[in-house]
C-alpha cells in the first residue's frame, strides 16, 4: 500500500464511450502525475500537476483530458479512444517537483482495454 | 534524451544468487532512482542516489553511481523468488522554475527461479 489509490482497476470501453479514471493520494503531496505504460515501451509521462496547476502536457492527444480539483485528487477523462490507447495507466504523486523531493509513489494502475 | 537505459533487458537467476542490473544515461543528473514493478502493478520506489554519492545500501540492495561513466548499477544480494519483478532506473531532468521530472528506462525483467 503506497498511499495512492486508483479506480477502477480494470476498464473495458468502446471507442465511442466516455469514461474517467480516478486517482487519490493520502500522502499530503503537492505533485501528481499520469503515466501510460504500454507493452515493450518505456513509461510515458502524460501530465504533471503541481498544486492543482498543470505544468506539463507531453503532447498527449486531446481525447485524454486531465482534471485536478485539489491536491489529493486527479482524474483522467477519456473519450473517443482508439484501440492503441489500451495500456496500463498509472497515477503517481511526489512531495513536490523539486530535485531530491520527486521520489514518486505510484498507484496500482488502471488496465484499460479499448475495443 | 536523458532517458536511462537498463541492461540487460531480461535476467534469469537461481534463488540465492546475486542479481546485477545496470543503467546508463546521457546527460548530467541531479539524482537517480531505482524502482521495482511487479507484473501489472504500480511501481515501488526502492532507492535514490544523489549525483554526489557513489554508493548506497538498503537491506539487500546496493546501488552504485559513476557520474564520469554516466552509469549506475543495482545489486540484489541473496535473491529470493519474491524479487521476481521488473526494475527501472529513473533519471531526473531539470524542467525549469526549480522543477525536476523523472524519465524512466524500459526496465530489466528479473526472474528468480526457486
Coordinates of C-alpha atoms in Angstrom, one line a residue:
Chain A
X1 CA 0.0 0.0 0.0
X2 CA 1.7 3.2 -1.2
X3 CA -0.9 5.7 -0.2
X4 CA -2.1 6.2 -3.8
X5 CA -5.3 4.6 -4.9
X6 CA -6.7 4.3 -8.4
X7 CA -10.2 3.3 -9.6
X8 CA -11.3 1.4 -11.5
X9 CA -8.6 -1.2 -11.6
X10 CA -9.8 -2.6 -14.9
X11 CA -11.8 -0.9 -17.6
X12 CA -13.1 -2.1 -21.0
X13 CA -14.6 0.6 -23.2
X14 CA -15.7 1.0 -26.8
X15 CA -14.3 3.7 -29.0
X16 CA -17.4 5.9 -28.6
X17 CA -17.6 5.7 -24.8
X18 CA -16.7 8.4 -22.3
X19 CA -15.2 7.2 -19.0
X20 CA -13.0 8.6 -16.3
X21 CA -10.1 7.3 -14.3
X22 CA -9.7 8.4 -10.7
X23 CA -6.6 8.8 -8.5
X24 CA -6.4 9.8 -4.9
X25 CA -3.3 10.2 -2.7
X26 CA -3.3 10.3 1.1
X27 CA 0.3 11.4 1.5
X28 CA -0.1 15.2 1.6
X29 CA 1.9 15.5 -1.6
X30 CA 1.8 18.6 -3.9
X31 CA 2.6 17.0 -7.2
X32 CA 0.6 14.4 -9.1
X33 CA 1.3 12.6 -12.4
X34 CA -0.4 10.5 -15.1
X35 CA 1.7 7.9 -16.9
X36 CA 0.9 5.5 -19.7
X37 CA 2.6 2.1 -19.8
X38 CA 2.4 0.0 -23.0
X39 CA 4.0 -3.3 -23.6
X40 CA 7.7 -3.1 -24.6
X41 CA 7.8 0.7 -24.3
X42 CA 9.2 3.0 -21.6
X43 CA 6.9 4.5 -19.1
X44 CA 5.4 7.6 -20.8
X45 CA 4.7 10.7 -18.8
X46 CA 1.4 12.2 -19.9
X47 CA 0.6 15.0 -17.5
X48 CA 2.1 16.7 -14.4
X49 CA 0.2 18.8 -11.8
X50 CA 1.7 20.8 -9.1
X51 CA -0.6 22.4 -6.5
X52 CA -3.5 21.7 -8.8
X53 CA -1.9 23.5 -11.7
X54 CA -1.0 21.6 -14.9
X55 CA 2.7 22.1 -15.5
X56 CA 3.4 19.5 -18.2
X57 CA 1.4 18.1 -21.1
X58 CA 3.6 15.8 -23.1
X59 CA 1.9 16.1 -26.5
X60 CA -1.0 14.0 -25.3
X61 CA -4.0 13.8 -27.7
X62 CA -7.0 15.8 -26.7
X63 CA -9.1 12.6 -26.3
X64 CA -7.3 12.5 -22.9
X65 CA -8.4 15.3 -20.6
X66 CA -6.9 15.6 -17.1
X67 CA -8.5 17.3 -14.1
X68 CA -7.1 18.1 -10.7
X69 CA -9.8 19.6 -8.5
X70 CA -7.5 19.6 -5.4
X71 CA -4.0 18.4 -4.5
X72 CA -5.3 15.0 -3.4
X73 CA -7.4 14.0 -6.4
X74 CA -6.5 13.6 -10.1
X75 CA -8.8 12.5 -12.9
X76 CA -8.2 11.4 -16.4
X77 CA -11.3 11.8 -18.6
X78 CA -11.4 9.6 -21.7
X79 CA -13.4 10.0 -24.8
X80 CA -13.4 8.6 -28.3
X81 CA -10.3 6.5 -27.6
X82 CA -8.5 4.3 -30.1
X83 CA -7.5 0.6 -29.6
X84 CA -3.8 1.7 -29.4
X85 CA -4.7 3.6 -26.3
X86 CA -5.1 0.2 -24.5
X87 CA -2.5 0.2 -21.8
X88 CA -1.9 0.4 -18.0
X89 CA -2.5 3.9 -16.8
X90 CA -0.5 4.8 -13.7
X91 CA -1.0 7.7 -11.3
X92 CA 1.8 8.8 -9.1
X93 CA 2.4 11.6 -6.5
X94 CA 5.5 13.2 -5.1
X95 CA 6.2 15.7 -2.3
X96 CA 6.7 18.3 -5.0
X97 CA 8.7 18.8 -8.2
X98 CA 12.0 19.8 -6.6
X99 CA 15.2 17.8 -7.1
X100 CA 15.5 15.2 -4.3
X101 CA 11.9 15.6 -3.4
X102 CA 10.5 14.0 -6.5
X103 CA 10.5 10.4 -5.3
X104 CA 7.3 9.1 -6.8
X105 CA 4.7 6.9 -5.1
X106 CA 2.6 5.0 -7.6
X107 CA -0.9 3.7 -7.5
X108 CA -1.7 0.1 -8.7
X109 CA -2.8 1.3 -12.1
X110 CA -5.9 1.0 -14.3
X111 CA -5.7 -1.6 -17.0
X112 CA -7.6 -0.1 -19.9
X113 CA -8.8 -2.0 -22.9
X114 CA -10.3 -0.2 -25.8
X115 CA -12.4 -2.3 -28.2
Chain B
X1 CA 17.5 12.2 -24.4
X2 CA 18.3 11.8 -20.8
X3 CA 16.4 8.5 -20.6
X4 CA 18.0 5.8 -18.6
X5 CA 18.7 2.5 -20.5
X6 CA 18.8 -0.6 -18.4
X7 CA 20.9 -3.6 -19.2
X8 CA 20.2 -6.5 -19.5
X9 CA 16.6 -6.4 -20.7
X10 CA 16.0 -9.7 -19.0
X11 CA 17.8 -11.7 -16.4
X12 CA 17.1 -15.1 -15.0
X13 CA 19.0 -16.4 -11.9
X14 CA 18.6 -19.1 -9.3
X15 CA 17.4 -18.3 -5.8
X16 CA 20.3 -17.3 -3.5
X17 CA 22.4 -15.8 -6.3
X18 CA 23.1 -12.1 -6.7
X19 CA 21.5 -10.1 -9.5
X20 CA 23.1 -7.1 -11.0
X21 CA 21.3 -4.6 -13.3
X22 CA 22.9 -1.6 -15.0
X23 CA 21.6 1.7 -16.1
X24 CA 23.3 4.2 -18.4
X25 CA 22.2 7.7 -19.2
X26 CA 23.3 10.5 -21.4
X27 CA 23.3 13.9 -19.6
X28 CA 24.1 15.3 -16.2
X29 CA 21.7 14.3 -13.4
X30 CA 20.6 15.6 -10.1
X31 CA 19.7 12.2 -8.8
X32 CA 19.0 8.7 -10.0
X33 CA 16.3 6.5 -8.6
X34 CA 15.5 2.8 -8.9
X35 CA 12.0 1.4 -8.9
X36 CA 10.5 -2.1 -8.9
X37 CA 7.3 -3.2 -10.6
X38 CA 5.5 -6.5 -10.1
X39 CA 3.6 -7.7 -13.1
X40 CA 0.7 -5.4 -13.9
X41 CA 1.1 -3.3 -10.8
X42 CA 2.4 0.1 -9.9
X43 CA 6.0 1.0 -9.4
X44 CA 7.5 1.0 -6.0
X45 CA 10.4 3.3 -5.1
X46 CA 13.5 1.4 -4.0
X47 CA 16.3 3.8 -3.5
X48 CA 17.5 7.3 -4.5
X49 CA 21.2 8.1 -5.0
X50 CA 22.3 11.7 -5.5
X51 CA 24.9 12.8 -8.0
X52 CA 27.4 13.5 -5.3
X53 CA 27.1 10.0 -3.8
X54 CA 28.9 6.9 -5.1
X55 CA 27.2 4.1 -3.3
X56 CA 24.1 3.5 -1.2
X57 CA 22.7 0.5 0.6
X58 CA 19.3 -0.5 1.7
X59 CA 18.8 -4.0 3.1
X60 CA 19.8 -6.5 0.3
X61 CA 20.1 -3.7 -2.2
X62 CA 23.3 -1.9 -3.2
X63 CA 23.3 0.9 -5.7
X64 CA 26.4 2.5 -7.2
X65 CA 26.7 5.6 -9.3
X66 CA 29.6 6.6 -11.6
X67 CA 28.9 10.0 -12.9
X68 CA 32.0 10.0 -15.0
X69 CA 30.7 7.0 -16.9
X70 CA 27.1 8.1 -16.6
X71 CA 26.1 4.8 -15.3
X72 CA 24.5 3.2 -12.2
X73 CA 24.1 -0.4 -11.1
X74 CA 21.6 -2.1 -8.8
X75 CA 22.8 -5.2 -7.0
X76 CA 20.3 -7.5 -5.2
X77 CA 22.1 -10.0 -3.0
X78 CA 20.9 -13.4 -1.9
X79 CA 17.9 -13.2 -4.3
X80 CA 14.6 -14.7 -3.5
X81 CA 11.7 -15.8 -5.7
X82 CA 9.8 -12.8 -4.4
X83 CA 12.3 -10.5 -6.0
X84 CA 10.9 -11.5 -9.4
X85 CA 9.8 -8.2 -11.0
X86 CA 10.9 -5.5 -13.4
X87 CA 13.4 -3.0 -12.3
X88 CA 13.6 0.5 -13.6
X89 CA 16.1 3.3 -13.3
X90 CA 14.8 6.9 -13.5
X91 CA 16.9 10.0 -14.0
X92 CA 15.7 13.4 -13.3
X93 CA 15.7 16.3 -15.7
X94 CA 15.6 19.9 -14.8
X95 CA 12.4 21.3 -16.5
X96 CA 12.7 24.9 -15.3
X97 CA 11.4 27.0 -12.4
X98 CA 13.0 24.7 -9.8
X99 CA 11.2 21.6 -11.1
X100 CA 12.7 18.3 -12.0
X101 CA 11.0 15.5 -13.9
X102 CA 11.8 11.8 -13.9
X103 CA 12.5 9.9 -17.1
X104 CA 12.2 6.1 -16.9
X105 CA 14.0 3.5 -18.8
X106 CA 12.5 0.3 -20.3
X107 CA 13.5 -1.8 -17.4
X108 CA 15.2 -5.1 -16.6
X109 CA 12.9 -8.1 -16.1
X110 CA 14.3 -10.2 -13.4
X111 CA 13.2 -13.8 -12.9
X112 CA 14.4 -15.6 -9.7
X113 CA 13.9 -19.4 -10.0
X114 CA 13.2 -21.2 -6.7

